[in-house]
Tab-separated table of C-alpha atoms in Angstrom:
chain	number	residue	atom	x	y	z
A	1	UNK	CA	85.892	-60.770	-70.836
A	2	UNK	CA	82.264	-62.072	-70.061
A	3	UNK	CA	79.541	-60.630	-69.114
A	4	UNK	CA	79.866	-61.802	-65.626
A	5	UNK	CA	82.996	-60.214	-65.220
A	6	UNK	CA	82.600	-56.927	-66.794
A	7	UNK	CA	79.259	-56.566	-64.696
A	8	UNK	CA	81.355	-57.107	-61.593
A	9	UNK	CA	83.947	-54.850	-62.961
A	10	UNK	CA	82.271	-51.877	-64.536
A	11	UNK	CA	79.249	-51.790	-62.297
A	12	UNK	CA	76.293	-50.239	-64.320
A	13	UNK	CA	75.553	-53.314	-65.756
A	14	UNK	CA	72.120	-53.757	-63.266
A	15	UNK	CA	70.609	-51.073	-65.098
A	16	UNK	CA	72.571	-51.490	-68.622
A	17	UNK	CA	69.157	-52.183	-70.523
A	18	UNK	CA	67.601	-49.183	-69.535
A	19	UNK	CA	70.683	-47.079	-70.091
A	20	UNK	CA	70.767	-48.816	-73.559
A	21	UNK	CA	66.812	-47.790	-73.989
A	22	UNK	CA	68.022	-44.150	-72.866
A	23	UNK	CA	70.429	-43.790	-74.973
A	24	UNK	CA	68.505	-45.186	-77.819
A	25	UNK	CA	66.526	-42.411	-77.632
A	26	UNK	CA	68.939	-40.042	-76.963
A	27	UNK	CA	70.334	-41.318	-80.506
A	28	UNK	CA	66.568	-40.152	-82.019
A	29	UNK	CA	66.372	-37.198	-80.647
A	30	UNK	CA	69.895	-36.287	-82.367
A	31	UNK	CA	68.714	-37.482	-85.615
A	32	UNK	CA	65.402	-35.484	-84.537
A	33	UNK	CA	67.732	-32.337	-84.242
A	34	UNK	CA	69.197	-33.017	-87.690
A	35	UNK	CA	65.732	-33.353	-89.483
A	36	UNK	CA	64.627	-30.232	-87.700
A	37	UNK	CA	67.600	-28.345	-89.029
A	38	UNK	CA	66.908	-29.882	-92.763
A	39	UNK	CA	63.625	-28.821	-92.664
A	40	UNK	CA	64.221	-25.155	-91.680
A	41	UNK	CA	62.562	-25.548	-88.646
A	42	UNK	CA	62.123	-22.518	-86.461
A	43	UNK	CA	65.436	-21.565	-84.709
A	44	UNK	CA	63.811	-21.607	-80.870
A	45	UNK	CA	62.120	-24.674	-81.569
A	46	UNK	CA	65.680	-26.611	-82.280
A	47	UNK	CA	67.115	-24.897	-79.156
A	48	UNK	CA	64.242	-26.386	-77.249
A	49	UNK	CA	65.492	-29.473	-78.622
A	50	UNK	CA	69.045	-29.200	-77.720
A	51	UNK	CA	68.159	-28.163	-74.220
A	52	UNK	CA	66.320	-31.552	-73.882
A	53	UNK	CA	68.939	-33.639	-75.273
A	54	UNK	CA	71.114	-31.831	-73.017
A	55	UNK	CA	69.100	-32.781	-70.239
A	56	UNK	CA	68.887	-36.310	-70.917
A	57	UNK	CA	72.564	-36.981	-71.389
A	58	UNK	CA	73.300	-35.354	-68.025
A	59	UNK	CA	70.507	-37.891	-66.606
A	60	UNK	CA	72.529	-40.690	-67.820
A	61	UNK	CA	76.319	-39.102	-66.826
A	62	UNK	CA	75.189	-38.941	-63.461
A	63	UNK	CA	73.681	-41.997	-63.466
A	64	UNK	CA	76.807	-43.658	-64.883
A	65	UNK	CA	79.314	-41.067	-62.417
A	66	UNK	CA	76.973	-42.666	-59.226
A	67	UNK	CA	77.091	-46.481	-60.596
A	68	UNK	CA	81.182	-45.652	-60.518
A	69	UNK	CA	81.415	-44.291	-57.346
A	70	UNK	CA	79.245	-46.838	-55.756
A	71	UNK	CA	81.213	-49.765	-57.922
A	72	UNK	CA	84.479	-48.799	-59.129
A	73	UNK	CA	85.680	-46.298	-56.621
A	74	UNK	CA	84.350	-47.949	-53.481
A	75	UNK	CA	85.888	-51.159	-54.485
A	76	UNK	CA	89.128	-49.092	-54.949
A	77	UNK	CA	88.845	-47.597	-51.695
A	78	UNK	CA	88.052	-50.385	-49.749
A	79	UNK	CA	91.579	-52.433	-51.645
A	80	UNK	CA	93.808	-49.105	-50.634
A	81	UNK	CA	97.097	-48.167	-52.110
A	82	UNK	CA	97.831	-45.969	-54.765
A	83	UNK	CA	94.810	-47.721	-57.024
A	84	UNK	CA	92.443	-45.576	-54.424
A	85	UNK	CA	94.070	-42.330	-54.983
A	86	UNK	CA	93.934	-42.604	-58.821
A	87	UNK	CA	90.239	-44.118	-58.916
A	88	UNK	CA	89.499	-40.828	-57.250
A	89	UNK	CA	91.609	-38.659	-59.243
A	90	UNK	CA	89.954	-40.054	-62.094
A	91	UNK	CA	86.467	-39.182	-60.775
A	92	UNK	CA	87.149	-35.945	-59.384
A	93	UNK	CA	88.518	-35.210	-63.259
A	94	UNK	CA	85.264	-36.812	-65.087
A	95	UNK	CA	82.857	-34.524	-62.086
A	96	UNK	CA	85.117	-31.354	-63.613
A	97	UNK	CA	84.193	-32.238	-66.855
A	98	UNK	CA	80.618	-33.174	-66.498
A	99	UNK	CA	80.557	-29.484	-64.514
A	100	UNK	CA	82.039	-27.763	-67.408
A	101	UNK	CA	80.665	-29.268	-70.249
B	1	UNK	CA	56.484	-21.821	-97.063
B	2	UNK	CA	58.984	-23.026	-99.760
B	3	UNK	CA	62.257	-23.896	-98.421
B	4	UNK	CA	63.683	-19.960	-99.755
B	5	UNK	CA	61.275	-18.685	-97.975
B	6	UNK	CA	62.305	-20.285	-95.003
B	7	UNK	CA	65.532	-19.468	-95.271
B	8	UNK	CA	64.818	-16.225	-95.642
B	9	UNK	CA	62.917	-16.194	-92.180
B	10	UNK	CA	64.933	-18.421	-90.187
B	11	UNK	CA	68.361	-16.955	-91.121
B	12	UNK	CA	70.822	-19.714	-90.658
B	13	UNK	CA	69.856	-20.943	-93.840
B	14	UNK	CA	74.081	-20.077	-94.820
B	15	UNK	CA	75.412	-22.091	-92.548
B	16	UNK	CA	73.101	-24.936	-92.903
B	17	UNK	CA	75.378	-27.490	-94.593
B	18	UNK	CA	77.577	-27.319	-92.162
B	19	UNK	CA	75.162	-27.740	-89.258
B	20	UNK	CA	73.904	-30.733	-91.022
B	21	UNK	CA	77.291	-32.202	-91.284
B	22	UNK	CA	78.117	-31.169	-87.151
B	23	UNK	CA	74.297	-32.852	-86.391
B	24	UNK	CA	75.526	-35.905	-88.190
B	25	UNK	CA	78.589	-36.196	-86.134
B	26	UNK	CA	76.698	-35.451	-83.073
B	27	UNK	CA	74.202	-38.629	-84.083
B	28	UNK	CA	77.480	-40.853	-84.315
B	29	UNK	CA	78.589	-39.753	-80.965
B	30	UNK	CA	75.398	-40.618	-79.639
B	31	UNK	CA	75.456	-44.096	-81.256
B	32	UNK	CA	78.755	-44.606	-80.382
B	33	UNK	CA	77.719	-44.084	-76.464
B	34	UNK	CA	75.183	-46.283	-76.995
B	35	UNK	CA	77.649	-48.861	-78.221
B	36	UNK	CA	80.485	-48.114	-75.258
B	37	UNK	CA	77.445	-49.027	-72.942
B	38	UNK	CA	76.388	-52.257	-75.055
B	39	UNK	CA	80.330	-53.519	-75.092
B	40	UNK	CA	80.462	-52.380	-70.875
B	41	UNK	CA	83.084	-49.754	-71.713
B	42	UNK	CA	84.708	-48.296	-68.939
B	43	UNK	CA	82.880	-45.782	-66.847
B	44	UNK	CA	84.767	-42.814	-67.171
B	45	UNK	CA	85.391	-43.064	-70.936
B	46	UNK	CA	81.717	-43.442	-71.534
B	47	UNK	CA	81.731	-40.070	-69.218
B	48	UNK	CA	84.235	-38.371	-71.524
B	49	UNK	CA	82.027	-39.142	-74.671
B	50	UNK	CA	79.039	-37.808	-72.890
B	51	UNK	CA	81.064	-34.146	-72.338
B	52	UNK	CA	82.430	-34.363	-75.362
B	53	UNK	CA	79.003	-34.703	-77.255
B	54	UNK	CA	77.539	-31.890	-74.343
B	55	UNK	CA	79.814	-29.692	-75.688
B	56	UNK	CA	79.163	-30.294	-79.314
B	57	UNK	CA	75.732	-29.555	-78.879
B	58	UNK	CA	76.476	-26.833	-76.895
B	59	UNK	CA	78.509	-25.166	-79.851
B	60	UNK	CA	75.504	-25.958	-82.445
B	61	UNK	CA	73.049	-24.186	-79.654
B	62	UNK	CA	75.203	-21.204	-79.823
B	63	UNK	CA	75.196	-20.729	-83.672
B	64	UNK	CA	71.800	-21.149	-84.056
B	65	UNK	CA	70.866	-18.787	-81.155
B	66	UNK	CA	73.691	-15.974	-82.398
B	67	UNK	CA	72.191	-16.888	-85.983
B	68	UNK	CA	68.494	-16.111	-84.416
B	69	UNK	CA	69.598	-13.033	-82.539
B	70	UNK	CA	71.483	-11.620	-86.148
B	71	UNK	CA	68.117	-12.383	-88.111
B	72	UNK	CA	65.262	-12.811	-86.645
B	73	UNK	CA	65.272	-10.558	-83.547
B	74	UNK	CA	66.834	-7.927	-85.378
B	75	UNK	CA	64.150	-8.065	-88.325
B	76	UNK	CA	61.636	-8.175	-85.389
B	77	UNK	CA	63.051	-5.347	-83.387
B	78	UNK	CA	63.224	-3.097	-86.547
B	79	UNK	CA	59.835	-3.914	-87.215
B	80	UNK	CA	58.838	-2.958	-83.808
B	81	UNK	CA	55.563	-3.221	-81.874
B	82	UNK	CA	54.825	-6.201	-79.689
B	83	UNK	CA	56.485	-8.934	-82.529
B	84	UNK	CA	59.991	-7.361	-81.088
B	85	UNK	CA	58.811	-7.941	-77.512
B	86	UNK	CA	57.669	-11.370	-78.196
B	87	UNK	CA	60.794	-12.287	-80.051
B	88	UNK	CA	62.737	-10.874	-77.203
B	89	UNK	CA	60.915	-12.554	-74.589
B	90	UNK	CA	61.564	-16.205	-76.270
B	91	UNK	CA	65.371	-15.449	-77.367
B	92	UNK	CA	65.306	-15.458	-73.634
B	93	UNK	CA	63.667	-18.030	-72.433
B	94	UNK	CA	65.348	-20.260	-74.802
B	95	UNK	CA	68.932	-18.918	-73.495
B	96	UNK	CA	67.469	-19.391	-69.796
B	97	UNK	CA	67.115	-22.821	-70.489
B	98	UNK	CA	70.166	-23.019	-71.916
B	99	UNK	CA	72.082	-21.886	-68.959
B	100	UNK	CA	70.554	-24.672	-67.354
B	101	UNK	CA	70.688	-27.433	-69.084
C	1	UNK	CA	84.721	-30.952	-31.219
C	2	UNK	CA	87.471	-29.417	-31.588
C	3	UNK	CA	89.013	-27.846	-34.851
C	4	UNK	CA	91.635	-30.570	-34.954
C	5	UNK	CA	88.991	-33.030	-35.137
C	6	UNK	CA	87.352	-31.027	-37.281
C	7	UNK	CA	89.994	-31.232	-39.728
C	8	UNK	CA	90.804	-34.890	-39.374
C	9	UNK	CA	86.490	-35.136	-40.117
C	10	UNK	CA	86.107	-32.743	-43.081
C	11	UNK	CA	89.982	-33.562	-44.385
C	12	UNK	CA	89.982	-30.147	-47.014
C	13	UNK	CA	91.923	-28.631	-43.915
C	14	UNK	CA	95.231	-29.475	-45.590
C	15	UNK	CA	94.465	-26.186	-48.144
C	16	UNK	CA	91.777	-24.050	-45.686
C	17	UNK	CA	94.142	-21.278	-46.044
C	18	UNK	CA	93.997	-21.190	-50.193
C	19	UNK	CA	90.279	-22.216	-49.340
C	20	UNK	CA	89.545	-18.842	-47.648
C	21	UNK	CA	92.114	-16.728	-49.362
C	22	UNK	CA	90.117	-17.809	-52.643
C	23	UNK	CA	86.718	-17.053	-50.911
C	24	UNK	CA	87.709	-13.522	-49.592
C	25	UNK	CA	88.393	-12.797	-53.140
C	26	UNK	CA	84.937	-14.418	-54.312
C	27	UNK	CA	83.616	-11.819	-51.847
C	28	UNK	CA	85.274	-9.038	-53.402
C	29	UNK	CA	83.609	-10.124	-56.915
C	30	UNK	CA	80.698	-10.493	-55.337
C	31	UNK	CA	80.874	-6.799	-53.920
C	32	UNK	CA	82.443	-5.615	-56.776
C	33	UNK	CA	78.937	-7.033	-59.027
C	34	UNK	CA	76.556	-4.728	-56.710
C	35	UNK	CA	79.104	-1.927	-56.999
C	36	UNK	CA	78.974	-2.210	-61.097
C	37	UNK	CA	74.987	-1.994	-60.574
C	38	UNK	CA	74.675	0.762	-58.279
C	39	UNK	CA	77.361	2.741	-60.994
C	40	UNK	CA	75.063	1.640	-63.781
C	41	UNK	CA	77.674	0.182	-65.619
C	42	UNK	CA	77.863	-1.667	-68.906
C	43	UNK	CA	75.536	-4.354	-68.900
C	44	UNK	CA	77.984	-6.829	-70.864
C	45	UNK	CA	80.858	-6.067	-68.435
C	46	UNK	CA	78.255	-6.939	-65.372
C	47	UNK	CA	77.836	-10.547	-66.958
C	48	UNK	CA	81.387	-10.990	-67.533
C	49	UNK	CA	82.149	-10.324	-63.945
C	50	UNK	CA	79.284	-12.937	-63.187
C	51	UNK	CA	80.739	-15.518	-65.482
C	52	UNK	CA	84.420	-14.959	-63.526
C	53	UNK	CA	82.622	-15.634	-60.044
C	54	UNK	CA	80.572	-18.695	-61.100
C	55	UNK	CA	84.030	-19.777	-62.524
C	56	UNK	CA	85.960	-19.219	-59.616
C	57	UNK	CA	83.255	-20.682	-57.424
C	58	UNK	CA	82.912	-23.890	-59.167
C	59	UNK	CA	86.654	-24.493	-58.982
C	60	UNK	CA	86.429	-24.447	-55.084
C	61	UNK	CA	83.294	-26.514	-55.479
C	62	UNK	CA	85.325	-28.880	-57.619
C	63	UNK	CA	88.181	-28.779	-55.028
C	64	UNK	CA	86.079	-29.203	-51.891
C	65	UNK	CA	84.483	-32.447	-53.583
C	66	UNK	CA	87.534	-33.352	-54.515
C	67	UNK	CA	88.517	-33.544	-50.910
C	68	UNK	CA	85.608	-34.868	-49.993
C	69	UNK	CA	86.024	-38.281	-52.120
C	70	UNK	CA	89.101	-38.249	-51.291
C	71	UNK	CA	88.568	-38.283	-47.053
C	72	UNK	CA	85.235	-38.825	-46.567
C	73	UNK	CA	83.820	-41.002	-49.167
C	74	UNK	CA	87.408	-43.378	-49.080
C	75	UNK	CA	86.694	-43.452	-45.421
C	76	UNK	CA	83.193	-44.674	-45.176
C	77	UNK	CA	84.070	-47.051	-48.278
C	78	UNK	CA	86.550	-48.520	-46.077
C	79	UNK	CA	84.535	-48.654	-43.207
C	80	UNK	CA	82.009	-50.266	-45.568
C	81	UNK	CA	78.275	-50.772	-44.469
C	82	UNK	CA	75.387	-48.461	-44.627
C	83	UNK	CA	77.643	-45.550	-44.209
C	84	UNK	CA	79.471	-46.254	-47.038
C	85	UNK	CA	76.262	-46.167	-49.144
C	86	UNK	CA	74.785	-43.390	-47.809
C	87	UNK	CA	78.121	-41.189	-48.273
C	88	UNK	CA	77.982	-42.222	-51.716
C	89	UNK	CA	74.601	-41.057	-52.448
C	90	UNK	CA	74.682	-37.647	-50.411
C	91	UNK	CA	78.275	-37.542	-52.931
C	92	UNK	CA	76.040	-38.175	-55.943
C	93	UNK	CA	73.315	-35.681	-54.797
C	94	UNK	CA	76.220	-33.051	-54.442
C	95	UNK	CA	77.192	-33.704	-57.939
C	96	UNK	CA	74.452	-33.450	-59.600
C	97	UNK	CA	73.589	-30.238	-57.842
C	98	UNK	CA	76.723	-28.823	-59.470
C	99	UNK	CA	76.186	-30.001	-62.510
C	100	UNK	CA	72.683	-28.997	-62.891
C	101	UNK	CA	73.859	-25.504	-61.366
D	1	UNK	CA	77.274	10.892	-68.017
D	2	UNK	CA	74.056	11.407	-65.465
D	3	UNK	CA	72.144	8.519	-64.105
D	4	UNK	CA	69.294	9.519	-66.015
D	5	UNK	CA	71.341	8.810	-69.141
D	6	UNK	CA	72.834	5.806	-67.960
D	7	UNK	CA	69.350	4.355	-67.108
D	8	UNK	CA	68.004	5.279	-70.656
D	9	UNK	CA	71.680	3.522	-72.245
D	10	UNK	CA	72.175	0.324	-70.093
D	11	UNK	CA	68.107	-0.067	-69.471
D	12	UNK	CA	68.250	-2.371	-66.237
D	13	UNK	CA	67.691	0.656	-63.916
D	14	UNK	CA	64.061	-0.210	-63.538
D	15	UNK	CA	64.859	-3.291	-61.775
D	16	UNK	CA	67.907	-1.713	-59.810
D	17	UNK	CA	67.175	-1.838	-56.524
D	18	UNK	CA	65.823	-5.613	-57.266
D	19	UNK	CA	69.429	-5.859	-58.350
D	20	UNK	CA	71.200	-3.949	-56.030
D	21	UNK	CA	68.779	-6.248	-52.877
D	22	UNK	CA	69.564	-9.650	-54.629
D	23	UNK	CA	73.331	-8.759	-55.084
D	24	UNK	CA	73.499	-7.586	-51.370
D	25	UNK	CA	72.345	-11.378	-50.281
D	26	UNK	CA	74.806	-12.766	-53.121
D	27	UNK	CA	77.428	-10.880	-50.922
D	28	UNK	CA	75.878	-12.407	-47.747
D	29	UNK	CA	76.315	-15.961	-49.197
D	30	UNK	CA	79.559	-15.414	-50.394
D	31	UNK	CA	80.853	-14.047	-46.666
D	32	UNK	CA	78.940	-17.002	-45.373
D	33	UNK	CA	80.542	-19.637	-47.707
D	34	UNK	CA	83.637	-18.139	-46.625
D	35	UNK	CA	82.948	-19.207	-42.589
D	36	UNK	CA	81.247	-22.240	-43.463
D	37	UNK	CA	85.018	-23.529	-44.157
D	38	UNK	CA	86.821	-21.338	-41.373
D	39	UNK	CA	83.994	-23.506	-39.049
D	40	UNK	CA	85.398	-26.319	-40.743
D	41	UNK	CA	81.268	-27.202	-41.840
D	42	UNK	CA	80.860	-30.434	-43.088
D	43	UNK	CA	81.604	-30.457	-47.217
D	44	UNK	CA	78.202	-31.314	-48.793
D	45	UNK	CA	76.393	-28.510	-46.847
D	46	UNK	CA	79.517	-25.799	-48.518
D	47	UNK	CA	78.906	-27.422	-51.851
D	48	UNK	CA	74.658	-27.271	-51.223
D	49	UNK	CA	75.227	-23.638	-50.359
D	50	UNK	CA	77.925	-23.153	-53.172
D	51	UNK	CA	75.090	-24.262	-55.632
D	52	UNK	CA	72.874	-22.189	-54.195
D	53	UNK	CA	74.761	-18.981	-54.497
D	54	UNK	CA	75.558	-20.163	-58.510
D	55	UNK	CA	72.154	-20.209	-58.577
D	56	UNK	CA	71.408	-17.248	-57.571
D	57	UNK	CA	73.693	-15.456	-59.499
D	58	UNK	CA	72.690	-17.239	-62.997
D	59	UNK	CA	69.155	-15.946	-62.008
D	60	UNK	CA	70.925	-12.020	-62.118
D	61	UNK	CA	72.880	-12.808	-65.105
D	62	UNK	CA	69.781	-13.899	-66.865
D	63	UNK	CA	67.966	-10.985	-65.884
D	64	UNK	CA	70.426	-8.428	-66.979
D	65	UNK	CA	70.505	-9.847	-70.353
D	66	UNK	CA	67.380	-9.976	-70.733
D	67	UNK	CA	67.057	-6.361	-69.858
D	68	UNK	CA	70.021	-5.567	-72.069
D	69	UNK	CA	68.683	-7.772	-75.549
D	70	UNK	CA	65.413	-5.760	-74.763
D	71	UNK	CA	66.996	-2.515	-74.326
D	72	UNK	CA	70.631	-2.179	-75.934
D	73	UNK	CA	69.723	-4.644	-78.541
D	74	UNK	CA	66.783	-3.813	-79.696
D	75	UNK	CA	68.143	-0.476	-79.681
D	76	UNK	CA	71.091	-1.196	-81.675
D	77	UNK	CA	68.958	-3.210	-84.474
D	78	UNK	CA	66.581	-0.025	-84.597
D	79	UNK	CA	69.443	1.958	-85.132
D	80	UNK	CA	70.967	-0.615	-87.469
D	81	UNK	CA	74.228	-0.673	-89.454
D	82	UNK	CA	77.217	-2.215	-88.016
D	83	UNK	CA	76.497	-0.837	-84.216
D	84	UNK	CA	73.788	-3.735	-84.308
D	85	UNK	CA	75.701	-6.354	-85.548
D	86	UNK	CA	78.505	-5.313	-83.164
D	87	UNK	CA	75.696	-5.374	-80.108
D	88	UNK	CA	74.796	-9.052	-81.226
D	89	UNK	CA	78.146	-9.979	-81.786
D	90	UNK	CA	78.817	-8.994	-78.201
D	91	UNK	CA	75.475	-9.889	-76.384
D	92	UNK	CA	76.524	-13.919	-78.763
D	93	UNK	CA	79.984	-14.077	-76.116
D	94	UNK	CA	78.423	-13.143	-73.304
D	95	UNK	CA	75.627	-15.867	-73.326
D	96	UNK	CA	78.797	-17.916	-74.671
D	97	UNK	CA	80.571	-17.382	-71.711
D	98	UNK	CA	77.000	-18.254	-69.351
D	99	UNK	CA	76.399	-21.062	-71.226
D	100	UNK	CA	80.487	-22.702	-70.234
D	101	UNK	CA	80.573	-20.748	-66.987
């Protein structure tokens, strides 16, 4: 599949370099969290941490859960048929998640 | 402060090999996120993988703050005076902000 | 407008009785929390109480946004236009009020 | 048991009637949640108000266990032996059971 087509498929692609630079970072503040541990850091300062990479993968799931809606589930909605329902099942089971995790 | 020492103070010292080893799975996730978005992975299975990692670092923010609460707020809260206070007032704060993130 | 349009609006009319049934019992909880206080009961079994009702309340969150994709949001979508995106972004806001919540 | 004793073991009773007011409005929302949907409201202001009331009760949970790591807990690791690590051991699942609720 190309480019192109996944854009047009999967959505998010507008915005896929800064996702990419997001989640870069996200990547170095887990190997941040790691160091910290290695180095005995103090306990409240790694929770600190964790909040904040917390934080910034929920920035990017709702990011990702709103490029889907707007993409994916519209484009479901607007075709009909069974393909609808389960586009929203599938959301409405990936907000659940995102809620309880 | 040798690394004993530290240990000694920070408390989860025991269980540190094995938060090393959970961090470095939690660093692949993250990379692996960052790959699903590179390679325009479906939506909602990038969405899982975000959870998924949420609730790993969830589970590592709980041991360390149950580790801090078994060792250092009890050391402070035997010592007494305003060190307990202090200690309790940041256990705290870092669980507030917790909660929330 | 009348209930019936109401209900063909909002669409979670379908399960308004398990809706309310569920909420009368949130109620209770909720009474039964300031009733634990004014008895000066154990602290711990206050915040498991609490942890039940944000449970139960995020499941009829869940379920009510649920029902909202599902009739609203498919609506607009097929109705397309600036409707359609502005459904989807009051959706989004929801969501990330629950998640952040 | 007297209320003086239970204020002196479960240490919130400072704060009670704080409590005991911001419980009261918790009740409030939760009755008014309940005829938000019997008025058939429209979904995102139930789920705004639903967030809201989760809110609002995190806020109480945080404060009682704050009161109680201040009071029970630092209690418990004065006393010391295995009462305290049974008080952090219990005080671990409750923010456990914040943290996924």
């Amino acid at each position: 599949m190309s480019t192109t087509e996944a854009a047009a498929t999967h959505g998010y692609i507008s915005d896929k370099d800064r996702y990419l630079a997001r989640l870069k970072r996200i990547e170095g503040q887990a190997r941040g969290i790691h160091r910290m541990v290695e180095e005995d850091t103090y306990c409240i300062d790694i929770l600190t941490q964790i909040s904040a990479l917390t934080s910034a993968l929920e920035k990017v799931a709702l990011g990702l859960l709103d490029d889907h809606l707007k993409h994916c589930v519209v484009g479901a909605a607007q075709a009909g048929g069974p393909e609808a329902d389960a586009k929203i099942k599938e959301a409405s089971a990936a907000i659940a998640r995102l809620v309880r995790s």
